[in-house]
CSV table of C-alpha atoms in Angstrom, one decimal:
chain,number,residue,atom,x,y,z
A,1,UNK,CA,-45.6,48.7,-18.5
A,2,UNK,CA,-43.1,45.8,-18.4
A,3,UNK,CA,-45.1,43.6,-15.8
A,4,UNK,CA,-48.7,43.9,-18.7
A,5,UNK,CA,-46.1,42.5,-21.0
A,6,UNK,CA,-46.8,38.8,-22.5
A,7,UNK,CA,-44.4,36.3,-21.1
A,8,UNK,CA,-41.9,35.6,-23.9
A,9,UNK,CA,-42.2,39.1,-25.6
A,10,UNK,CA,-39.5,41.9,-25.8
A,11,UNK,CA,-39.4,45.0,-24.3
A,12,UNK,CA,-40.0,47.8,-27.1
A,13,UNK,CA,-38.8,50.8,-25.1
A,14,UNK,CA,-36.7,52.1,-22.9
A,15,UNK,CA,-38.9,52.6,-20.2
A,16,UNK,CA,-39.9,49.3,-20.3
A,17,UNK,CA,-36.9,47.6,-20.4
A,18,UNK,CA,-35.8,49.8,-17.1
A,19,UNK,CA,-38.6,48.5,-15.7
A,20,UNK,CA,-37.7,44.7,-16.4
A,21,UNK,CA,-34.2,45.2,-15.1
A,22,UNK,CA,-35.8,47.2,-11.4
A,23,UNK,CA,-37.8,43.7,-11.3
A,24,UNK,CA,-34.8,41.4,-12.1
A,25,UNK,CA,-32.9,43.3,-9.3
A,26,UNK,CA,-35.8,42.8,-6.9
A,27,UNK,CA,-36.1,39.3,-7.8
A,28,UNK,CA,-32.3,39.1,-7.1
A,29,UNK,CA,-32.5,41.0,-3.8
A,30,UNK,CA,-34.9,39.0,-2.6
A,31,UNK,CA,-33.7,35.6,-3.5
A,32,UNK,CA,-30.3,36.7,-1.8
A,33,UNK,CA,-32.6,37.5,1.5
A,34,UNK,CA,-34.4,34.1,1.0
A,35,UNK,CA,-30.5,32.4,0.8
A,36,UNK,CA,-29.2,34.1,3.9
A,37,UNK,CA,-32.7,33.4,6.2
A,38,UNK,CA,-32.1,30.3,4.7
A,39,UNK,CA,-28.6,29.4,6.2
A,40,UNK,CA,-29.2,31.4,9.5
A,41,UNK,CA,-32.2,28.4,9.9
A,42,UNK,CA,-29.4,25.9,9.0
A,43,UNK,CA,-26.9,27.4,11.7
A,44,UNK,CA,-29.9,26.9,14.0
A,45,UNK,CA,-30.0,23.2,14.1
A,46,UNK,CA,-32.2,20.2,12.8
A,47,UNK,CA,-35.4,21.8,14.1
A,48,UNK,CA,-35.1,24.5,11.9
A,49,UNK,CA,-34.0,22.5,8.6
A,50,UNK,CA,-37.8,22.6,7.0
A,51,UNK,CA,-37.8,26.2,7.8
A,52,UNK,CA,-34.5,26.4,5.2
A,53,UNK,CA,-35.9,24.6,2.5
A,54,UNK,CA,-39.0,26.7,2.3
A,55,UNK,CA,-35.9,29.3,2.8
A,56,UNK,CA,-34.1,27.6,-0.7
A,57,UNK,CA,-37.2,26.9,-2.4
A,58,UNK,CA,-38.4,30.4,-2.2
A,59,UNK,CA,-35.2,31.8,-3.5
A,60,UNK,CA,-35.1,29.3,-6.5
A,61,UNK,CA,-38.4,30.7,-6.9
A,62,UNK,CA,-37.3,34.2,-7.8
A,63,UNK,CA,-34.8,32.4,-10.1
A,64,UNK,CA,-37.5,32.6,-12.9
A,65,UNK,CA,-35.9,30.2,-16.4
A,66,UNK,CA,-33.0,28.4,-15.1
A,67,UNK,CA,-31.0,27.5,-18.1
A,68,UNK,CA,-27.5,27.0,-17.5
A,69,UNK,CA,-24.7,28.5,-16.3
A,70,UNK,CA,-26.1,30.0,-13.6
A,71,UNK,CA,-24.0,29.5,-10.5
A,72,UNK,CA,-26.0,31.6,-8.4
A,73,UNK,CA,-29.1,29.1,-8.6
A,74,UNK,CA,-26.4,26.2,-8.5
A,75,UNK,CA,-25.6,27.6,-5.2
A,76,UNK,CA,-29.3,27.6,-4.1
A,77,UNK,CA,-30.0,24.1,-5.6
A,78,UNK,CA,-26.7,22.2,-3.8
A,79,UNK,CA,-27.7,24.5,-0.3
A,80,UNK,CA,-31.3,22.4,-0.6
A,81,UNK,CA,-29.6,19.0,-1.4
A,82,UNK,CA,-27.3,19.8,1.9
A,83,UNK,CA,-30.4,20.6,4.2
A,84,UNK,CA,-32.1,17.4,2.2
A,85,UNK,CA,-29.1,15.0,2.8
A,86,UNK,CA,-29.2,16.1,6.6
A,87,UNK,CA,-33.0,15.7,6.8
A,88,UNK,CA,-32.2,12.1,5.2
A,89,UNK,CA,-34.6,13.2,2.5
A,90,UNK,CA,-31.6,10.7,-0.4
A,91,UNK,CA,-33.6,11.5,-3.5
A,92,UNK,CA,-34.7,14.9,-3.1
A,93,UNK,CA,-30.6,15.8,-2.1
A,94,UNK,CA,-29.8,13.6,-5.6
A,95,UNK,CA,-32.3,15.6,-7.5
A,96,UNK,CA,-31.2,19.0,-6.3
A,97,UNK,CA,-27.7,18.2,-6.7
A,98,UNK,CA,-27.9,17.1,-9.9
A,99,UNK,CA,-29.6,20.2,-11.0
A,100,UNK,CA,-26.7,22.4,-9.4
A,101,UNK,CA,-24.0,20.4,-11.1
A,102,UNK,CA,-26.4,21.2,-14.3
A,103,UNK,CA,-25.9,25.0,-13.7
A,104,UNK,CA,-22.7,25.2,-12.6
A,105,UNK,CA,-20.4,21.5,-13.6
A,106,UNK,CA,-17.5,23.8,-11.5
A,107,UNK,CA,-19.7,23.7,-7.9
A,108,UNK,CA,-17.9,21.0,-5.9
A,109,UNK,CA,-20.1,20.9,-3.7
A,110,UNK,CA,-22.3,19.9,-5.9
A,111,UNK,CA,-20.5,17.2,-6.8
A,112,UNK,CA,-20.3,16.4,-3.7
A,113,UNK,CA,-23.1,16.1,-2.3
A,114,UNK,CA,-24.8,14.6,-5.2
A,115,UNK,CA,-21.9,11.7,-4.6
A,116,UNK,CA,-22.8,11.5,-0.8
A,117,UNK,CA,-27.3,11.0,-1.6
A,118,UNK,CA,-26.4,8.8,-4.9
A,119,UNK,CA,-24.3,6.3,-2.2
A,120,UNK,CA,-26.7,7.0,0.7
A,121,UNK,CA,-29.6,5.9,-1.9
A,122,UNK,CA,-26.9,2.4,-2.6
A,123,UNK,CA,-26.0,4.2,-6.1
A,124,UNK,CA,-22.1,3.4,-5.8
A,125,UNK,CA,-21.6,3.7,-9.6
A,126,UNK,CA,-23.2,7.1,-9.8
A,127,UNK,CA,-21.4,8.5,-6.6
A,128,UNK,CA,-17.8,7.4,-7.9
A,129,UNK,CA,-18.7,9.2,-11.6
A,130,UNK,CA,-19.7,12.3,-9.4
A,131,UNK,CA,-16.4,12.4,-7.6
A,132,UNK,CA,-14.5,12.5,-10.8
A,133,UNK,CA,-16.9,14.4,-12.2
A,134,UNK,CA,-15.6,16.9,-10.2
A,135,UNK,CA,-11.8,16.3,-9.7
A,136,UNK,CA,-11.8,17.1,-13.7
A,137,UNK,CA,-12.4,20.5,-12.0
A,138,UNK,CA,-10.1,20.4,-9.2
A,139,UNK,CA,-8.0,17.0,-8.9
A,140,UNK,CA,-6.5,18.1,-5.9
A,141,UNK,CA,-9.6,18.4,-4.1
A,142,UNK,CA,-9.0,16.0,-1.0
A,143,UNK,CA,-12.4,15.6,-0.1
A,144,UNK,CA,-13.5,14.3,-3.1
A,145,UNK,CA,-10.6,12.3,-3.3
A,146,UNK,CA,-11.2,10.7,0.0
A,147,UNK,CA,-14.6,10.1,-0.6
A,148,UNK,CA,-14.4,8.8,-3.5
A,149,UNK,CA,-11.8,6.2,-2.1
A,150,UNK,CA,-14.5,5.3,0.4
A,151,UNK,CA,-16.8,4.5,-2.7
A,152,UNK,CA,-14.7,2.7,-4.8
A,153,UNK,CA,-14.1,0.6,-1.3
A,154,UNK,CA,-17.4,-0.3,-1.0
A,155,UNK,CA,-18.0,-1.4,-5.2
A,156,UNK,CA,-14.6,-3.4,-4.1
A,157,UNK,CA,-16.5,-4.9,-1.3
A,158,UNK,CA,-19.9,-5.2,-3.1
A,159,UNK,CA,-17.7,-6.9,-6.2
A,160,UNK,CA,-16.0,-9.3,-3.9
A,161,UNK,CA,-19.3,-10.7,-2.3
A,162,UNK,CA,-21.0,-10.5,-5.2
A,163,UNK,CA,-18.5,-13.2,-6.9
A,164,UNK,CA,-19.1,-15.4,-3.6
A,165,UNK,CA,-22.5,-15.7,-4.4
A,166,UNK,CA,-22.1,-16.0,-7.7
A,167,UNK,CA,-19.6,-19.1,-6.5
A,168,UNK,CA,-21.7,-20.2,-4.1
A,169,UNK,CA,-25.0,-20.5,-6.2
A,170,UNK,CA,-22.7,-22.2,-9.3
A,171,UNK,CA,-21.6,-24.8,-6.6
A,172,UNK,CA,-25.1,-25.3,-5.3
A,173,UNK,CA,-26.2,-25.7,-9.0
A,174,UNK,CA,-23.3,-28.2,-9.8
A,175,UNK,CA,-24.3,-30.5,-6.3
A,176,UNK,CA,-27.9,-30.2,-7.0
A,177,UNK,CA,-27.3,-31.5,-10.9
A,178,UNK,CA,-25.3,-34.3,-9.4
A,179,UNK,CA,-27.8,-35.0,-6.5
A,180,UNK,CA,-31.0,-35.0,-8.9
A,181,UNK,CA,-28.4,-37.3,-11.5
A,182,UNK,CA,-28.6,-40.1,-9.4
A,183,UNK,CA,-31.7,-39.7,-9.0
A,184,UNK,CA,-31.6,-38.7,-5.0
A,185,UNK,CA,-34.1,-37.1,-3.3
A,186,UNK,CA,-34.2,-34.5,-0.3
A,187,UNK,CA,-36.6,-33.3,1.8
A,188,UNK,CA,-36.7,-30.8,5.4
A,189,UNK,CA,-33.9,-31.7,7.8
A,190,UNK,CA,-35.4,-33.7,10.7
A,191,UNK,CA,-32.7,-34.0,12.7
A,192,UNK,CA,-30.6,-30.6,12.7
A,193,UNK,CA,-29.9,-30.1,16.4
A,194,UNK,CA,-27.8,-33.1,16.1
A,195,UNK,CA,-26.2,-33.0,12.3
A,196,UNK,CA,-26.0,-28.5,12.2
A,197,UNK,CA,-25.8,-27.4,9.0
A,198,UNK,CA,-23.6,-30.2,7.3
A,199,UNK,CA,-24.9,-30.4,4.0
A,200,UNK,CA,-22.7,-32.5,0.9
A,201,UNK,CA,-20.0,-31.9,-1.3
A,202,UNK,CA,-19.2,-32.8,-4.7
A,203,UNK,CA,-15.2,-33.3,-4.7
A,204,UNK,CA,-12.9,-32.6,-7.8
A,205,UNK,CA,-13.5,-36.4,-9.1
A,206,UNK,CA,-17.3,-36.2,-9.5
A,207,UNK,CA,-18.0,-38.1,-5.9
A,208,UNK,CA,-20.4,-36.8,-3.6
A,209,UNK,CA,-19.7,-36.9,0.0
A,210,UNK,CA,-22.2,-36.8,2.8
A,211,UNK,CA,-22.5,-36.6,6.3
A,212,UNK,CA,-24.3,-39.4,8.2
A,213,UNK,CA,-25.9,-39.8,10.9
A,214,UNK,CA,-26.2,-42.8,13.1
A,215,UNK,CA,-29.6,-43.3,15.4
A,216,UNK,CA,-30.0,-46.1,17.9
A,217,UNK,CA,-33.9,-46.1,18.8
A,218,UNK,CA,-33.2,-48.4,21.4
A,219,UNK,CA,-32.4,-45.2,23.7
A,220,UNK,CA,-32.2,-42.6,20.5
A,221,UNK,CA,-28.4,-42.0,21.2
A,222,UNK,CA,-26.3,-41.1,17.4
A,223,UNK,CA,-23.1,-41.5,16.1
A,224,UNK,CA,-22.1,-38.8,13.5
A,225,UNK,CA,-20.0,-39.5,10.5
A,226,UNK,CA,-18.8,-35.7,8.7
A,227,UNK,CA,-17.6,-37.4,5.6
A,228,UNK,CA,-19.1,-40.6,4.2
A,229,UNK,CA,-18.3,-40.9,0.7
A,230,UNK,CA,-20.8,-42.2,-1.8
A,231,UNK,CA,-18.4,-44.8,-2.9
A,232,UNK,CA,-17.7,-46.0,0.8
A,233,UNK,CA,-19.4,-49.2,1.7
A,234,UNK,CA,-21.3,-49.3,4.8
A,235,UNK,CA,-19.3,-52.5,6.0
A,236,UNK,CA,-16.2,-50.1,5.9
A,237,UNK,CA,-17.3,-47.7,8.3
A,238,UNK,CA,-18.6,-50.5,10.5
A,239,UNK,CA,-16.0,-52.7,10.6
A,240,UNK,CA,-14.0,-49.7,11.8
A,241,UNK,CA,-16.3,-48.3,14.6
A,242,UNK,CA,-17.7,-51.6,16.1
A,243,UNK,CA,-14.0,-53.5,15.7
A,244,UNK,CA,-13.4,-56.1,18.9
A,245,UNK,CA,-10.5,-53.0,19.8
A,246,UNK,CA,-13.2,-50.4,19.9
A,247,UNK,CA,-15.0,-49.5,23.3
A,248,UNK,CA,-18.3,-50.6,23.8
A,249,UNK,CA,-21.2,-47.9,23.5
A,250,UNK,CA,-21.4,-45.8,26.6
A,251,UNK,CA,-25.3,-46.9,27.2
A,252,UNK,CA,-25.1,-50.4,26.0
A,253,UNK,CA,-24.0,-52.4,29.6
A,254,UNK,CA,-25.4,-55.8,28.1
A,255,UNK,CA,-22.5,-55.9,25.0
A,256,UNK,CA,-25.5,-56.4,22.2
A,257,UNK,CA,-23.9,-54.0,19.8
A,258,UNK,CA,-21.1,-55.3,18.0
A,259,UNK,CA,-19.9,-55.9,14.7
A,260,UNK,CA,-21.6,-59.2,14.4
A,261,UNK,CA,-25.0,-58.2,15.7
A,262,UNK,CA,-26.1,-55.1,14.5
A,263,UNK,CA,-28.7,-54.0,11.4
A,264,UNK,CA,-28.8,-51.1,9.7
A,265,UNK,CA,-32.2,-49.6,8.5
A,266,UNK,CA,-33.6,-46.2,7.0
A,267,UNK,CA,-37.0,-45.1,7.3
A,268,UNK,CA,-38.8,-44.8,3.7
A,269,UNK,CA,-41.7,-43.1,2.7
A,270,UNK,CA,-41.9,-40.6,4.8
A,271,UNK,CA,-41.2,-36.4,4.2
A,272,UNK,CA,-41.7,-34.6,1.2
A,273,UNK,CA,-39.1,-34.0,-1.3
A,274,UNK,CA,-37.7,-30.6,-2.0
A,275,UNK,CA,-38.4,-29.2,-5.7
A,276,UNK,CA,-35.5,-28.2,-7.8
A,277,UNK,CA,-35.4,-24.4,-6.3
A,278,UNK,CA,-36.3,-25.7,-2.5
A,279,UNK,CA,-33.1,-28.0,-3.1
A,280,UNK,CA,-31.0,-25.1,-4.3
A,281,UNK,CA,-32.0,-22.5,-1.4
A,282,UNK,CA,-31.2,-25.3,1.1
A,283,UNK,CA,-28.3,-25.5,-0.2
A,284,UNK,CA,-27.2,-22.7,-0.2
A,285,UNK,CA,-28.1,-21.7,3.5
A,286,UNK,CA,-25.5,-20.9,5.6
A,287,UNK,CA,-23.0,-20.3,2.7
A,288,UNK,CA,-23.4,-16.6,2.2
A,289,UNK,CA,-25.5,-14.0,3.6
A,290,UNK,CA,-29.0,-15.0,2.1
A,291,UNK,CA,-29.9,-10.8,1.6
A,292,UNK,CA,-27.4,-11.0,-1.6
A,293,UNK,CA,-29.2,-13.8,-3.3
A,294,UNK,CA,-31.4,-13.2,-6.3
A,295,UNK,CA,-35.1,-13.4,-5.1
A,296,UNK,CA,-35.4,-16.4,-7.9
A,297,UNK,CA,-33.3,-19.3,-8.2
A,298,UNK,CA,-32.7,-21.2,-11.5
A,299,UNK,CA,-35.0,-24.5,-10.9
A,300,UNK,CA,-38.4,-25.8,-11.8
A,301,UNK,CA,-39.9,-28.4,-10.4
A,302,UNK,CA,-39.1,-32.1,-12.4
A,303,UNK,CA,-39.1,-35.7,-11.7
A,304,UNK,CA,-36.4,-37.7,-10.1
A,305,UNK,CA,-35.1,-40.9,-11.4
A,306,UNK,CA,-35.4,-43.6,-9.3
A,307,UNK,CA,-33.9,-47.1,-8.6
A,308,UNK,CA,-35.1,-50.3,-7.2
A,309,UNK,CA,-34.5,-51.0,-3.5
A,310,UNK,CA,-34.9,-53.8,-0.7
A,311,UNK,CA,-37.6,-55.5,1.2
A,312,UNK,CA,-39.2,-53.5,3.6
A,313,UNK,CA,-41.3,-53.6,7.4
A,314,UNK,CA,-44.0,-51.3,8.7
A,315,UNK,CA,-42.1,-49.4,11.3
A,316,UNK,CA,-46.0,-49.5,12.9
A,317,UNK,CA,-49.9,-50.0,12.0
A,318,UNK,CA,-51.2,-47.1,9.6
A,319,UNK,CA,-48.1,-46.1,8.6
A,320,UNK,CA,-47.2,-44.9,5.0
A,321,UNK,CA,-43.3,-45.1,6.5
A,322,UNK,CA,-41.4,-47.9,6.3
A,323,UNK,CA,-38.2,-49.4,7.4
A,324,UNK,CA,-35.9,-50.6,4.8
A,325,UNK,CA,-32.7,-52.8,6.1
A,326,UNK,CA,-29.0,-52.0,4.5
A,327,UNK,CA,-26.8,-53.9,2.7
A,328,UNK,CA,-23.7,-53.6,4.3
A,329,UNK,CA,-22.0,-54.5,1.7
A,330,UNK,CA,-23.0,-52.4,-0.8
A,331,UNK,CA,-21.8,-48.5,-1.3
A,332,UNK,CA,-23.8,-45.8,0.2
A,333,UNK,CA,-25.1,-44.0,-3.0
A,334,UNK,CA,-27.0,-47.5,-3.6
A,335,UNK,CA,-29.0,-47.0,-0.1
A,336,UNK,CA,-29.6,-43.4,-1.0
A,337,UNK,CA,-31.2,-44.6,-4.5
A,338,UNK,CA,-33.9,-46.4,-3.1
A,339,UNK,CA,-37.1,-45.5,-4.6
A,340,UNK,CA,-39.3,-44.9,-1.4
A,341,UNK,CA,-36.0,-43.3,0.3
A,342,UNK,CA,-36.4,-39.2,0.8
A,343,UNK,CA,-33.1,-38.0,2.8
A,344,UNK,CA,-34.3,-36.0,5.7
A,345,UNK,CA,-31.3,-33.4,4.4
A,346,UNK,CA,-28.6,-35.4,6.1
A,347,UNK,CA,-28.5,-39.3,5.6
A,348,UNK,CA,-30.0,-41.5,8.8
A,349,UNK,CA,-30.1,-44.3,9.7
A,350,UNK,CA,-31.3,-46.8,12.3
A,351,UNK,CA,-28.7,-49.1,14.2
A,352,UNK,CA,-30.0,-52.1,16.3
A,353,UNK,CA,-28.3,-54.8,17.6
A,354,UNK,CA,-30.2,-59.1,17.0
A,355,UNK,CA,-29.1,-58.9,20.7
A,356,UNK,CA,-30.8,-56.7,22.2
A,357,UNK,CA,-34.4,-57.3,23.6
A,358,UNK,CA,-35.7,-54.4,21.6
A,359,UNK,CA,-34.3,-55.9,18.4
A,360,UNK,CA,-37.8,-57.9,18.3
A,361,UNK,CA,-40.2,-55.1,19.2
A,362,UNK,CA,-38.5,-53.3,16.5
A,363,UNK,CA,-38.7,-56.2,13.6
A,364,UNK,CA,-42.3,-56.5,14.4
A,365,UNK,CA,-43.2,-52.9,13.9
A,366,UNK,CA,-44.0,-52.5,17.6
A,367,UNK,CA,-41.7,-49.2,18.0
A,368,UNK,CA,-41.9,-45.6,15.7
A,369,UNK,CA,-40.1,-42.4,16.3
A,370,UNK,CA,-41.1,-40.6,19.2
């Protein structure tokens, strides 16, 4: 009897191959039952969409060796990747699909809806090549067409931000390579409610230019400068906002601060310095969406050069910190150089005014940040 037969032998009579074709056409039958109970569960809604794979997977089942063509299991396969991509089950619809485009490369739907898992699973290279894939079948099919449009719309998209970042991180790399050049050094913003997320720039010429912030501890009021050029001295920018034309500060009723009387100070030693890749993530924050950046930045941590700076006070007993007074009349990359100086992200300093009765409690280290 054909069903004693070892797998893989041929039948030797007649009777026995009639009895391997009354088994293929049960098989058959069946499998076409399986297929049918399968789409009525389909019809039936999402409850029922388990109850139609075991529906599919039963039929494939009766399938026996599915070597290729065989559209009638590439029928069953893409019917599973449908009830799979509506289950959200991606990969098992790619899997399935990709079988029934093995049997049968004509099944559009196939095609199909191995395109639609291979984009849900973020796959937009293999969606697009299963569209065309199977317009070289039927190039008039519109609903390959249009979703392969939609694909090729979002690898536009993908492309487009892709290059942004790919900008944005060489810009970051250029500013940081200038920054660590001359030997700056940044640490964690400390004053970000009133600077936002100004960060430098590095113009066509080489220069960097900063935003600065102004602080008067006296009653912690700020002036904010947007773009302070290295190159600038400080005297410039003072002479212009404290100029005998210029209305006094809003707080200051006593007249201490003008252009004669005030001092300019930074607070040294004080923060921790970013490392190469901490410099390069800051800088890049708020440039692009920080989900498209590589989860490692080009940097390791190094040594920055240093340069020789001015005299300094305690700002108050104990303190590592120190205040170091500004040359007015020397360019703002030199204040930024000094050795113990760590730039709290944005550039501060400290105005006071000789006048004023705080200027003394200040000089003798009597007052520190609140």
């Amino acid at each position: 009897m054909a069903l004693l037969m070892e797998p893989g032998s041929e039948p030797l009579t007649e009777g026995e191959k009639a009895d391997l074709a009354a088994i293929a056409a049960i098989k058959e039958s069946a499998a076409r039952e399986y297929r049918e109970e399968g789409n009525q569960f389909v019809k039936k809604g999402r409850k029922h969409y388990p109850d139609a794979v075991d529906c599919y997977t039963k039929a494939i089942a009766q399938m026996g060796a599915l070597a290729a063509p065989n559209p009638d299991a590439s029928v069953l396969f893409a019917n599973r990747a449908h009830v799979n991509l509506l289950l959200g089950n991606h990969r098992r619809a790619l899997d399935d699909a990709e079988q029934a485009v093995r049997l049968s490369p004509s099944n559009l739907k196939a095609h199909y809806r191995a395109a639609k898992a291979a984009l849900a699973l973020d796959q937009l290279p293999q969606a697009a090549s299963f569209c065309r894939r199977g317009l070289e079948h039927d190039p008039a099919n519109e609903e390959l067409k249009k979703f392969l449009a939609q694909v090729e719309a979002q690898q536009r998209e993908r492309d487009l931000k892709r290059a942004k970042v790919a900008q944005a991180i060489s810009a970051a790399k250029d500013l940081a390579a200038a920054i660590e050049k001359r030997g700056l050094r940044l640490g964690k913003a400390a004053y970000q409610e009133l600077t936002g997320v100004k960060k430098p720039t590095l113009d066509e010429q080489g220069v960097l230019h900063w935003p600065v912030l102004l602080l008067y501890p006296e009653v912690m009021s700020s002036d904010f400068i947007e773009d302070f050029p290295e190159t600038d001295l400080f005297s410039d920018h003072l002479d212009v906002m404290f100029s005998a034309s210029s209305p006094p500060l809003p707080w200051d009723e006593n007249h201490a601060y003008t252009r004669d009387a005030i001092e300019l100070y930074c607070q040294a030693g004080d923060g921790t310095p970013f490392s190469k890749s901490e410099l390069l993530k800051y800088l890049l924050e708020g440039t692009v969406d920080s989900g498209l950046l590589p989860e490692s930045l080009d940097g390791e941590d190094g040594e920055h050069g240093t340069v020789e700076g001015s005299t300094a006070i305690s700002p108050s007993q104990g303190s590592s910190s120190k205040w170091i007074k500004i040359r007015e009349g020397k360019p703002l990359q030199e204040a930024l150089q000094h050795k113990d100086y760590i730039i709290p992200a944005v550039p501060v300093f400290f105005v006071v005014s000789r006048k004023s009765a705080f200027y003394s409690k200040f000089k003798a280290g009597n007052w520190s940040l609140p």
